[in-house]
Tab-separated table of C-alpha atoms in Angstrom:
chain	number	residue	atom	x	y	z
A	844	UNK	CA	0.000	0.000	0.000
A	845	UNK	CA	2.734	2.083	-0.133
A	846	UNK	CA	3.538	5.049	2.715
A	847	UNK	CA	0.960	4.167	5.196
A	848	UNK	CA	1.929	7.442	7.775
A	849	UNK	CA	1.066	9.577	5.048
A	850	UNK	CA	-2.646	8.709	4.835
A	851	UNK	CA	-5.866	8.155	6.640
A	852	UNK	CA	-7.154	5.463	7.569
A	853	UNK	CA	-9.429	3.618	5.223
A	854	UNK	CA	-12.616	2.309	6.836
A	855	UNK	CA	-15.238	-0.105	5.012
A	856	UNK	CA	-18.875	-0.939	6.256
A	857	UNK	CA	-20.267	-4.089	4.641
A	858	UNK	CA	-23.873	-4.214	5.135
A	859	UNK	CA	-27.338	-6.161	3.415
A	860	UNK	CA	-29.766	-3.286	4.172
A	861	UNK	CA	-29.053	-0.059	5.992
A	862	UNK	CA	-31.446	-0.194	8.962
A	863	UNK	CA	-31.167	1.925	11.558
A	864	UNK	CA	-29.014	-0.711	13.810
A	865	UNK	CA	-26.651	-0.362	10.829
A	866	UNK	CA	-26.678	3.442	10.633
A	867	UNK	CA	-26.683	4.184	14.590
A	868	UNK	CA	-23.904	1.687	15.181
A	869	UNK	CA	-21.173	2.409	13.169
A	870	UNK	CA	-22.304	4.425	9.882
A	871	UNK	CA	-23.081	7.804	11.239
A	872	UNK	CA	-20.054	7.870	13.377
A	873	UNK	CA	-17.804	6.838	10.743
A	874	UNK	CA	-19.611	9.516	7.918
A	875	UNK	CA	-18.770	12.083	11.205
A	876	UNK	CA	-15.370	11.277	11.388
A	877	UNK	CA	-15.018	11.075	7.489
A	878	UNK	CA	-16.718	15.000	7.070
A	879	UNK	CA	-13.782	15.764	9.844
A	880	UNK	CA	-10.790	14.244	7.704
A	881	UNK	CA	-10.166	11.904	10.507
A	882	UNK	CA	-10.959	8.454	8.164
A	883	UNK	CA	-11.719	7.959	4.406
A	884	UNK	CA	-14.946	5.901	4.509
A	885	UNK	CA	-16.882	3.535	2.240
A	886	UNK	CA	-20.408	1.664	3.075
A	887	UNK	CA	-20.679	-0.967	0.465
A	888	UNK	CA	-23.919	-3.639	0.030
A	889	UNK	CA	-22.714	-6.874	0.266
A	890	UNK	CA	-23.353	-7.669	-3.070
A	891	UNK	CA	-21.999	-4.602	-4.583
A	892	UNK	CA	-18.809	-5.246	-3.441
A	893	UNK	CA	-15.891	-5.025	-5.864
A	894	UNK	CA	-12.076	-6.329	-4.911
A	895	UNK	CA	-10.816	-3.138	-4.793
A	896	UNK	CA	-12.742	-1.990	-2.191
A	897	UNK	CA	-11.903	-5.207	0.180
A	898	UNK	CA	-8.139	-4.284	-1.020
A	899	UNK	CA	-8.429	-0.252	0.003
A	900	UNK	CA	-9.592	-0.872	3.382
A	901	UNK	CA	-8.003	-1.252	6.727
A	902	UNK	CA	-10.384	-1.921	8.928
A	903	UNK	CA	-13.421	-3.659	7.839
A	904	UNK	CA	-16.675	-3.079	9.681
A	905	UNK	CA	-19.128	-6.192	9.397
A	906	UNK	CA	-22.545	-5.046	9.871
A	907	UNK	CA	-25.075	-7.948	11.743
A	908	UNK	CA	-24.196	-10.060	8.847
A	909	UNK	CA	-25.796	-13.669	8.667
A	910	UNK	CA	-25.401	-15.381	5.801
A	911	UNK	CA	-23.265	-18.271	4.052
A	912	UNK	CA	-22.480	-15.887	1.431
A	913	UNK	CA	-21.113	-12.967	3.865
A	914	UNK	CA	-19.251	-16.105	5.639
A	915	UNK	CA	-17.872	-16.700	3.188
A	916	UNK	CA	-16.641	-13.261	2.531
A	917	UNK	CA	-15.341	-12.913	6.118
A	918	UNK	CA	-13.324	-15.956	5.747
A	919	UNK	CA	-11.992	-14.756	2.757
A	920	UNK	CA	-10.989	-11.245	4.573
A	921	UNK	CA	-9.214	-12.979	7.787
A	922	UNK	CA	-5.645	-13.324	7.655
A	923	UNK	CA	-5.149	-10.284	5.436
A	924	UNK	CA	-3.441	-8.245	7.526
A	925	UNK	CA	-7.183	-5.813	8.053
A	926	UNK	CA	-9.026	-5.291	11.197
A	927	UNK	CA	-12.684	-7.174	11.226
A	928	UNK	CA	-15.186	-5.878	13.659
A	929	UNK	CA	-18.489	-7.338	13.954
A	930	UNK	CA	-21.129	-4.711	14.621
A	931	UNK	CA	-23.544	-6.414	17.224
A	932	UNK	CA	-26.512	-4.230	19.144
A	933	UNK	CA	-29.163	-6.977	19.932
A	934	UNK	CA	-28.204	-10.442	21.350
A	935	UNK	CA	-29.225	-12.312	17.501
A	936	UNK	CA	-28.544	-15.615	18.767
A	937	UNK	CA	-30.608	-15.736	21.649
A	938	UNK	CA	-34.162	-13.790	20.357
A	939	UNK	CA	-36.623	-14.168	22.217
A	940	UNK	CA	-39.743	-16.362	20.680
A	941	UNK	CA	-42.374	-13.404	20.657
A	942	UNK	CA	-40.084	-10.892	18.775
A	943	UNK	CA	-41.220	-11.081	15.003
A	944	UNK	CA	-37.303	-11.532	13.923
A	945	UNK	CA	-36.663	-14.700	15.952
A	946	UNK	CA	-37.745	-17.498	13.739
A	947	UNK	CA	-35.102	-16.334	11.399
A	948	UNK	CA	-32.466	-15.730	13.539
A	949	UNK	CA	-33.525	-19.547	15.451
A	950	UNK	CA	-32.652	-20.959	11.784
A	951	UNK	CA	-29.450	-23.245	12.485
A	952	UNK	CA	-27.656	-22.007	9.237
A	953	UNK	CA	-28.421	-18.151	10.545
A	954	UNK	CA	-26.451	-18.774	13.621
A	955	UNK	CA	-23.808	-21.260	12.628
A	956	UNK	CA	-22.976	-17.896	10.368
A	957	UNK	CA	-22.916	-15.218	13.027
A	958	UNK	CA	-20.879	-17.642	15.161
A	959	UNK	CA	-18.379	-18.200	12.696
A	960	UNK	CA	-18.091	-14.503	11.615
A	961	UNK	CA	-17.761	-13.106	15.505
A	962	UNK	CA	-15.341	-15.958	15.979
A	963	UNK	CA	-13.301	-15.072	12.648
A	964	UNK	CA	-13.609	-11.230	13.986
A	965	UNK	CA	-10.925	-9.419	16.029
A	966	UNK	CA	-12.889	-7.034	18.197
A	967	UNK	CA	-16.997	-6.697	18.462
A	968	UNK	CA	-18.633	-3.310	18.007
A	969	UNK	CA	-21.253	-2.462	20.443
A	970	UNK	CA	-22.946	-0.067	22.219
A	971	UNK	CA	-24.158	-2.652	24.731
A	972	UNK	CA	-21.684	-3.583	27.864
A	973	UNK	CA	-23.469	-6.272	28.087
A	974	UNK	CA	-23.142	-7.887	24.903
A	975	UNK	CA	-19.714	-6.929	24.969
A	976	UNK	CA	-18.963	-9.070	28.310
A	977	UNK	CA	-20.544	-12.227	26.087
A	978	UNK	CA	-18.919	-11.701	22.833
A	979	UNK	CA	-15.742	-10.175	22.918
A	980	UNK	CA	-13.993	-13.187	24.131
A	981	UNK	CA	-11.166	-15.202	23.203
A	982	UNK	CA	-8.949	-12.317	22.741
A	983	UNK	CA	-11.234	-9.990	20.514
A	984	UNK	CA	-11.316	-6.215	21.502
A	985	UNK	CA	-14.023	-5.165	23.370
A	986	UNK	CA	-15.660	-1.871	21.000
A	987	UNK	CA	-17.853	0.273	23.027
A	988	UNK	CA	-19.780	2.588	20.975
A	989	UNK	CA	-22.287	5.410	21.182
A	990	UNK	CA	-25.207	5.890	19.242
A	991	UNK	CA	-25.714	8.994	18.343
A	992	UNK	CA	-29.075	11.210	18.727
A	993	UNK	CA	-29.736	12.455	15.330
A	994	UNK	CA	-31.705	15.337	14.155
A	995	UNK	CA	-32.255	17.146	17.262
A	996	UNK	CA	-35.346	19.951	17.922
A	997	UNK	CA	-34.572	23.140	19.295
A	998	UNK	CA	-36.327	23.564	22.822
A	999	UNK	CA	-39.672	24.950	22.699
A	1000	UNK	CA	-41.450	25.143	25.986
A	1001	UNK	CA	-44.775	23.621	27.025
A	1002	UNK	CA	-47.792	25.843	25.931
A	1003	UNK	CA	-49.490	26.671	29.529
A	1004	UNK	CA	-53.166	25.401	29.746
A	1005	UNK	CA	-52.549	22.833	26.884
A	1006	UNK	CA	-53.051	19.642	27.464
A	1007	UNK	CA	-49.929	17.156	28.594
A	1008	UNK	CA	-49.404	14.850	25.330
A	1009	UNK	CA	-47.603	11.200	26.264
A	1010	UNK	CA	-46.893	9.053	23.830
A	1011	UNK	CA	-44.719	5.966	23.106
A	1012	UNK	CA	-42.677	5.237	19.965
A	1013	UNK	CA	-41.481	1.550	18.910
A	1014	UNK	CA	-42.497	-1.358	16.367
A	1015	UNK	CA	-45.364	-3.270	16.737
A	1016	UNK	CA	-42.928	-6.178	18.581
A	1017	UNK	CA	-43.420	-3.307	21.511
A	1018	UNK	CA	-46.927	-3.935	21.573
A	1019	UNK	CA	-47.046	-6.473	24.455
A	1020	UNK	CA	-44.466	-4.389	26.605
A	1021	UNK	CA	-46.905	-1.845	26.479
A	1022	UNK	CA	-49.597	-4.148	27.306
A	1023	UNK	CA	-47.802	-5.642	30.159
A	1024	UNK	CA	-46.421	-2.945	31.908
A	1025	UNK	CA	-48.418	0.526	31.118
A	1026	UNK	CA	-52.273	-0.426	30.749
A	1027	UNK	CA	-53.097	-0.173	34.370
A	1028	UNK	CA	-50.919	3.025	34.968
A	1029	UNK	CA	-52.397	4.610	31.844
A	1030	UNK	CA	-56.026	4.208	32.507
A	1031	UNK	CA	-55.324	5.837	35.911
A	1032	UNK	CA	-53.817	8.239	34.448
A	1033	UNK	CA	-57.064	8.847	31.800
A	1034	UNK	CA	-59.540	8.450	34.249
A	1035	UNK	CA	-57.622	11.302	36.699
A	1036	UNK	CA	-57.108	13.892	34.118
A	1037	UNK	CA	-59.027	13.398	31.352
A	1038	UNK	CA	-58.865	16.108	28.818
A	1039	UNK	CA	-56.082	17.464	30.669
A	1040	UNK	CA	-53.889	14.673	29.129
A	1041	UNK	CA	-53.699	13.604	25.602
A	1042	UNK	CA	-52.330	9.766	24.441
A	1043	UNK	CA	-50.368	8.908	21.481
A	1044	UNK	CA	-48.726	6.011	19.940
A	1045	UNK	CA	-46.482	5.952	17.377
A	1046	UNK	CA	-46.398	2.453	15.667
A	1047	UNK	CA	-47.307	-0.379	18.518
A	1048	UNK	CA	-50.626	0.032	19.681
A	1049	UNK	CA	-51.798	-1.597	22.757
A	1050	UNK	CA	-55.825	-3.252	22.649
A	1051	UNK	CA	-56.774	-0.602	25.052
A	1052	UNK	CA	-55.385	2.194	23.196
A	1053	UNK	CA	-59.397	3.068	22.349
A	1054	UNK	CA	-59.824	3.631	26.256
A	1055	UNK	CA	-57.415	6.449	26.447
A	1056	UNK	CA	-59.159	8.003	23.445
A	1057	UNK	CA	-55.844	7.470	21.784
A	1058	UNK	CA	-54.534	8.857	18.693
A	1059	UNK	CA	-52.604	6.383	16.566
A	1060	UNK	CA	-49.685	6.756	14.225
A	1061	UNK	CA	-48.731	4.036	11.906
A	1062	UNK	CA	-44.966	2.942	12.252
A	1063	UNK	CA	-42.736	4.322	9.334
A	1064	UNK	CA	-40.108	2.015	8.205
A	1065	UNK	CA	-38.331	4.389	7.080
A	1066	UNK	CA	-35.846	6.049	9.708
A	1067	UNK	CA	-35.665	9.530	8.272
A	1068	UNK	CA	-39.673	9.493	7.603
A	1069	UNK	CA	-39.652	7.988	11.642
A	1070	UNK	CA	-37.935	10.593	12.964
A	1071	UNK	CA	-39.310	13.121	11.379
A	1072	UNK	CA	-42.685	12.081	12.350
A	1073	UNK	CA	-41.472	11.998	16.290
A	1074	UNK	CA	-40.114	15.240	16.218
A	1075	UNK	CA	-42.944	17.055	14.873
A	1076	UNK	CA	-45.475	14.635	17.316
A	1077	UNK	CA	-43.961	17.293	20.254
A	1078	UNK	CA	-44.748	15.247	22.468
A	1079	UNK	CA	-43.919	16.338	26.633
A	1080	UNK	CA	-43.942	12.802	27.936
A	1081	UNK	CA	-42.505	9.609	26.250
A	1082	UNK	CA	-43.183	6.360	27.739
A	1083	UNK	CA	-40.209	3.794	27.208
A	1084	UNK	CA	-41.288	0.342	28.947
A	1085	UNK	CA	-38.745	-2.269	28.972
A	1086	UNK	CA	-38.673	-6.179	30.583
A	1087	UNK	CA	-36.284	-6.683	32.938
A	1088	UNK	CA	-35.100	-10.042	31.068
A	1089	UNK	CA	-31.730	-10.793	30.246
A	1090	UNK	CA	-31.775	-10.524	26.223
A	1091	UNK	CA	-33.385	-7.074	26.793
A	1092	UNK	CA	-30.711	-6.131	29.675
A	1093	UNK	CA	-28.213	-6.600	26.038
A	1094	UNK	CA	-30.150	-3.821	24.120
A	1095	UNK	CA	-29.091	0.256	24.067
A	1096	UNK	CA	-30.957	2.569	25.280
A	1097	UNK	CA	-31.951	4.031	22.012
A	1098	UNK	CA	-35.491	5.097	22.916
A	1099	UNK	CA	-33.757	8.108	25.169
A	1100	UNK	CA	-31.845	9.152	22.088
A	1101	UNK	CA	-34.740	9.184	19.842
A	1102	UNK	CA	-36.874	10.732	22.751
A	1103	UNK	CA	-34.167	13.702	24.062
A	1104	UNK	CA	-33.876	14.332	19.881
A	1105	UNK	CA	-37.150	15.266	19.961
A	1106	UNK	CA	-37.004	17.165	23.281
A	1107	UNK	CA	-39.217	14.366	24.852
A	1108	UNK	CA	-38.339	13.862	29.057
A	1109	UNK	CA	-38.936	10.109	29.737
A	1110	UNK	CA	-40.281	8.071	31.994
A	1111	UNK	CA	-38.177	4.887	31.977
A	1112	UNK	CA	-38.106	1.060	33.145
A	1113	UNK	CA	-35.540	1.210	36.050
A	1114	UNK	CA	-33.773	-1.702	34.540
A	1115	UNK	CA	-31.138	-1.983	32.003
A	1116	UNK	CA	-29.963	-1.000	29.708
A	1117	UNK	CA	-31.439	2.215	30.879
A	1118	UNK	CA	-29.145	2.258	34.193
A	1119	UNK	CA	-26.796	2.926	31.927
A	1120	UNK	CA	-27.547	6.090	30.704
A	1121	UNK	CA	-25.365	8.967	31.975
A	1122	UNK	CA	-26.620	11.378	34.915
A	1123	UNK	CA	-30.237	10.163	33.870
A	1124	UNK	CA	-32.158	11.682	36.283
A	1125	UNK	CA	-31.156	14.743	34.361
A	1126	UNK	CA	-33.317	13.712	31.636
A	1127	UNK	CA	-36.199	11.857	32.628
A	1128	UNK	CA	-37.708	9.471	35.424
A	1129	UNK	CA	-36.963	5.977	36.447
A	1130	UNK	CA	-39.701	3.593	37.758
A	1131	UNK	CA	-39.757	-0.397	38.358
A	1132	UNK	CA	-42.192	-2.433	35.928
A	1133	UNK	CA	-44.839	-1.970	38.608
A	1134	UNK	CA	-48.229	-0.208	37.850
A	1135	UNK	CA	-48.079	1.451	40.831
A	1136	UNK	CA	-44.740	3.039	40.225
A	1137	UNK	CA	-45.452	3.750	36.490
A	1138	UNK	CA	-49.165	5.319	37.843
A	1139	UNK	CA	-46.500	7.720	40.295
A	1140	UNK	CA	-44.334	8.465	38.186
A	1141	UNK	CA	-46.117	9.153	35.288
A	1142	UNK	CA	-48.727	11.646	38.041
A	1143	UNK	CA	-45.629	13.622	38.850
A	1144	UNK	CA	-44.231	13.776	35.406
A	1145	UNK	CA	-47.338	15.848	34.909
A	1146	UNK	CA	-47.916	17.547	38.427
A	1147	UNK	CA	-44.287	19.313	37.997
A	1148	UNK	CA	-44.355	21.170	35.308
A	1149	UNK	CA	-40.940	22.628	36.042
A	1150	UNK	CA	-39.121	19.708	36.602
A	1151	UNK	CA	-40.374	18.330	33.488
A	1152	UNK	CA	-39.686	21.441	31.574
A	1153	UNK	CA	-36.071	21.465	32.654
A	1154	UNK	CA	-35.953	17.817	31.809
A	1155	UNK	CA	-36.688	18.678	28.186
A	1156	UNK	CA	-34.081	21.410	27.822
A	1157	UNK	CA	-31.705	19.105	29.247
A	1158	UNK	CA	-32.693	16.760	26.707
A	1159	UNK	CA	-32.405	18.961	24.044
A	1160	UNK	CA	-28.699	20.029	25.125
A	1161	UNK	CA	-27.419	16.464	25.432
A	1162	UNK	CA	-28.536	15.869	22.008
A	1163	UNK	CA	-27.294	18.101	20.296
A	1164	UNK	CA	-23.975	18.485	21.685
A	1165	UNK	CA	-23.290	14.890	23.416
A	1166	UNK	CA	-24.806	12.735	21.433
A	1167	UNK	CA	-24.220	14.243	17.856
A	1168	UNK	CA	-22.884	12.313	15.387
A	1169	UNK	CA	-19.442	14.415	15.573
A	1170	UNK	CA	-19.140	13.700	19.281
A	1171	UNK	CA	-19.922	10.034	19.413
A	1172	UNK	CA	-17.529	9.787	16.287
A	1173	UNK	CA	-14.923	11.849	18.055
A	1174	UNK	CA	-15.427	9.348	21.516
A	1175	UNK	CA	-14.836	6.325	19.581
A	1176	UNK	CA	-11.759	7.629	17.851
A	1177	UNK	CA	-10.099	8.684	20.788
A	1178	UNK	CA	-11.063	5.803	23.001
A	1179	UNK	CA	-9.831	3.193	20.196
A	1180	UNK	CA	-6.714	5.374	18.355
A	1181	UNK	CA	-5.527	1.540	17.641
A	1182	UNK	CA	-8.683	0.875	15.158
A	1183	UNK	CA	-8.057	3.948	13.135
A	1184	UNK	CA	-4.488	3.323	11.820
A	1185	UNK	CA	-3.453	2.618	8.121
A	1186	UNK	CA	-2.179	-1.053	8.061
A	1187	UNK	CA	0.309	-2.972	5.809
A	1188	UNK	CA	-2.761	-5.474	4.296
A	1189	UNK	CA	-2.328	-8.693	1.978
A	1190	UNK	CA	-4.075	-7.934	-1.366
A	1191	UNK	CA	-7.238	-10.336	-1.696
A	1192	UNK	CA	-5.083	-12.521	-4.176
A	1193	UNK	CA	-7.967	-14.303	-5.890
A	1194	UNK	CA	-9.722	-11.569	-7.475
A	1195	UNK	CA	-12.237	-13.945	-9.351
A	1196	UNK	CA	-13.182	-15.352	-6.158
A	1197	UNK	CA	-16.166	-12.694	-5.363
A	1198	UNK	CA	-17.158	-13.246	-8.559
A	1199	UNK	CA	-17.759	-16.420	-7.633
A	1200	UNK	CA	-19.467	-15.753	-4.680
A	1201	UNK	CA	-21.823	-13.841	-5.810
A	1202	UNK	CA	-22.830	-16.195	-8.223
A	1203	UNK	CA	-23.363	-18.862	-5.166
A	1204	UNK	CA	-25.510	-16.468	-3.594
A	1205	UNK	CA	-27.900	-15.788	-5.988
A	1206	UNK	CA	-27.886	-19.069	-7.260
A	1207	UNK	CA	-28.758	-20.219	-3.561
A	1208	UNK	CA	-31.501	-17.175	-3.195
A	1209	UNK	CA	-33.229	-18.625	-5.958
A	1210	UNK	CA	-33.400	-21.942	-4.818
A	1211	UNK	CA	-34.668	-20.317	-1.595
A	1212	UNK	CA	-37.234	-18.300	-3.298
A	1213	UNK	CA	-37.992	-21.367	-5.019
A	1214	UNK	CA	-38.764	-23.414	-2.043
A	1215	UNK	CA	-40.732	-20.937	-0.719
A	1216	UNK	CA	-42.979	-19.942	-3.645
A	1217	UNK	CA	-42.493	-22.459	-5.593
A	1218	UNK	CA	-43.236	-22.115	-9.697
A	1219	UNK	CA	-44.208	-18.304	-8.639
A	1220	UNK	CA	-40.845	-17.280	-7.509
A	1221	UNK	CA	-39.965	-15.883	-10.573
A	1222	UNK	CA	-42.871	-13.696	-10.406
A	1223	UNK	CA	-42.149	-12.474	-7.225
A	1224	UNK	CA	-38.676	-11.608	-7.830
A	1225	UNK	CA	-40.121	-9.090	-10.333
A	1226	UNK	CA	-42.377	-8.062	-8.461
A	1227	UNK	CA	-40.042	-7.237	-5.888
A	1228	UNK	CA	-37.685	-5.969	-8.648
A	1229	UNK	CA	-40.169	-3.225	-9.909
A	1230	UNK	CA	-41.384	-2.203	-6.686
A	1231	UNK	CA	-37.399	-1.191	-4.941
A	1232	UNK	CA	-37.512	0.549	-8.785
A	1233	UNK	CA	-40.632	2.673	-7.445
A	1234	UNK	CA	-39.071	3.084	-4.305
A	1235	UNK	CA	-35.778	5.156	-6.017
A	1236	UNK	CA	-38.381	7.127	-7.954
């Protein structure tokens, strides 16, 4: 590669889709750092892929892959001299059965993959200590990194005499959370205030969600569109419900970022991952999965306006300053300096070999697609086809 002290480093994101797991944890920190002429960055599909880019990179970030073909890939990629770190922010092996992903990730073929890959990987990438303590064993670097808060509001204080709007945000995999550990506060809470409170949820939506005379968003997949839609919701209180299990003690506590974006103060499960949030009480309040608790905590939320109020500015500040993209980029370069330097790399010598990979892959998609739908696969696939066409349009 030539004089390696003379250049940046090269970083490379392989990824299938970019969904937001993909974008919080790792591609908006390393687009930061890139705007900053800290790192020259690329964030290639899988199957787009060429050589060179494998070649120009020094440390290669592998984003939740899972499949033979990005095995494969991996595989081909250890040895060569580059840095491989496996971006991880849920616990995939170990989903639990009511979460609408864990059929897939159950498949043995879908884990046999991720094992192999984390195994062939020399450090994990997470923002999760958690996940960290399980996975970065065996002599591979422990990654911790922030996700960052993106798009933040500009505080705007409550309007006095309008009424206090609470609302949740998450998939409809949230739905039984909510369910479980807010219907009993939340009718309280209705049957208290009335028209002095106003309910909305954004995407899950609980079966008694007609009780609280609820308004009802439908969930955007898209994370720009989602957002968007939260910020401009303005909500004062966000709800943020969260079982005190194991493979949810492994999560991040996203929902503040997405929440103190929008200049949202929170009312939290006082469980992790949400223990780990910096000088939280700052930001929001913290209450056991008890109805009782939520019913109190939810009361006061409302009752002190002040507190509340400050809560949101706070909020707002952390945000934009803490947890922007350029700060969060900035904490991971300085914390891991040894990630970001320009290595001497082995050239992938078997340039045909992607080729060939490729090929495998779609040759095994199709006999995938063909199990599944049988002789109509190839209608689908069009179908399919012609509607990511509309999508670009």
């Amino acid at each position: 590669m030539g004089d390696n002290t003379a250049r940046k480093p090269h970083v490379l994101l392989i990824y299938r889709v970019m969904i937001p797991s993909i974008r919080l944890c790792g591609h908006a920190q390393m687009e930061a750092l890139a705007r900053q002429g800290v790192v020259e960055y690329r964030a290639v599909q899988e199957m787009r892929l060429r050589t060179d880019d494998l070649d120009w990179a020094d440390l290669v970030l592998l984003g939740r892959l899972d499949s033979w073909y990005e095995r494969r890939l991996t595989r081909m990629l250890k040895g060569s001299g580059r840095f491989l770190a496996y971006i991880l922010d849920d616990d995939l092996l170990n989903i639990p059965l009511n979460v609408s992903s864990a059929s897939f990730y159950a498949q043995p073929g879908i884990q046999r993959n991720i094992r192999d890959m984390i195994a062939m990987s020399d450090g994990i990438v997470s923002p999760s200590p958690r996940l960290l303590e399980k996975y970065a064993t065996d002599g591979r670097a422990a990654i911790r990194i922030e996700e960052p808060a993106l798009d933040p509001v500009a505080y705007r204080p409550h309007e006095p005499g309008a009424p206090v709007k609470i609302g949740f945000a998450g998939s409809i995999d949230r739905t039984e959370d909510i369910e479980k550990i807010l219907k009993q506060a939340l009718l309280r809470i209705k049957a208290e205030y009335g028209g002095k409170v106003r309910f909305e949820f954004f995407g899950a939506v609980p079966a008694f969600a007609n009780q609280l005379d609820a308004k009802c968003v439908p969930y955007s997949e898209d994370y720009d569109h989602y957002r968007q839609k939260l910020n401009e919701l303005a909500w004062d209180i966000g709800l943020a419900p969260m079982p005190g299990t194991p493979f949810h003690a492994c999560k991040h506590y996203n929902k503040f970022c997405e929440y103190a974006a929008a200049g949202i103060a929170g009312v939290y499960s006082d469980c992790e991952p949400y223990t780990f949030i910096p000088d939280r009480e700052r930001y929001g309040r913290f209450c056991a999965n008890d109805s009782q608790m939520w019913y109190e905590q939810i009361r006061s939320s409302i009752e002190d306006a002040v507190t509340r109020e400050a809560q949101r500015q706070k909020c707002c500040e952390i945000a934009a300053h803490e947890l922007s993209p350029e700060s969060v980029g900035q904490e991971l370069f300085r914390e891991y300096p040894a990630l970001f330097q320009p290595v001497q790399a082995l050239p992938i010598s078997k340039r045909g070999t992607l080729a060939v990979l490729k090929a495998c892959n779609l040759v095994a998609l199709t006999v995938e697609r063909l199990h599944r739908y049988g002789l109509r696969a190839p209608v689908v696939v069009i179908q399919k086809t012609v509607a990511r066409i509309r999508s670009k349009h």
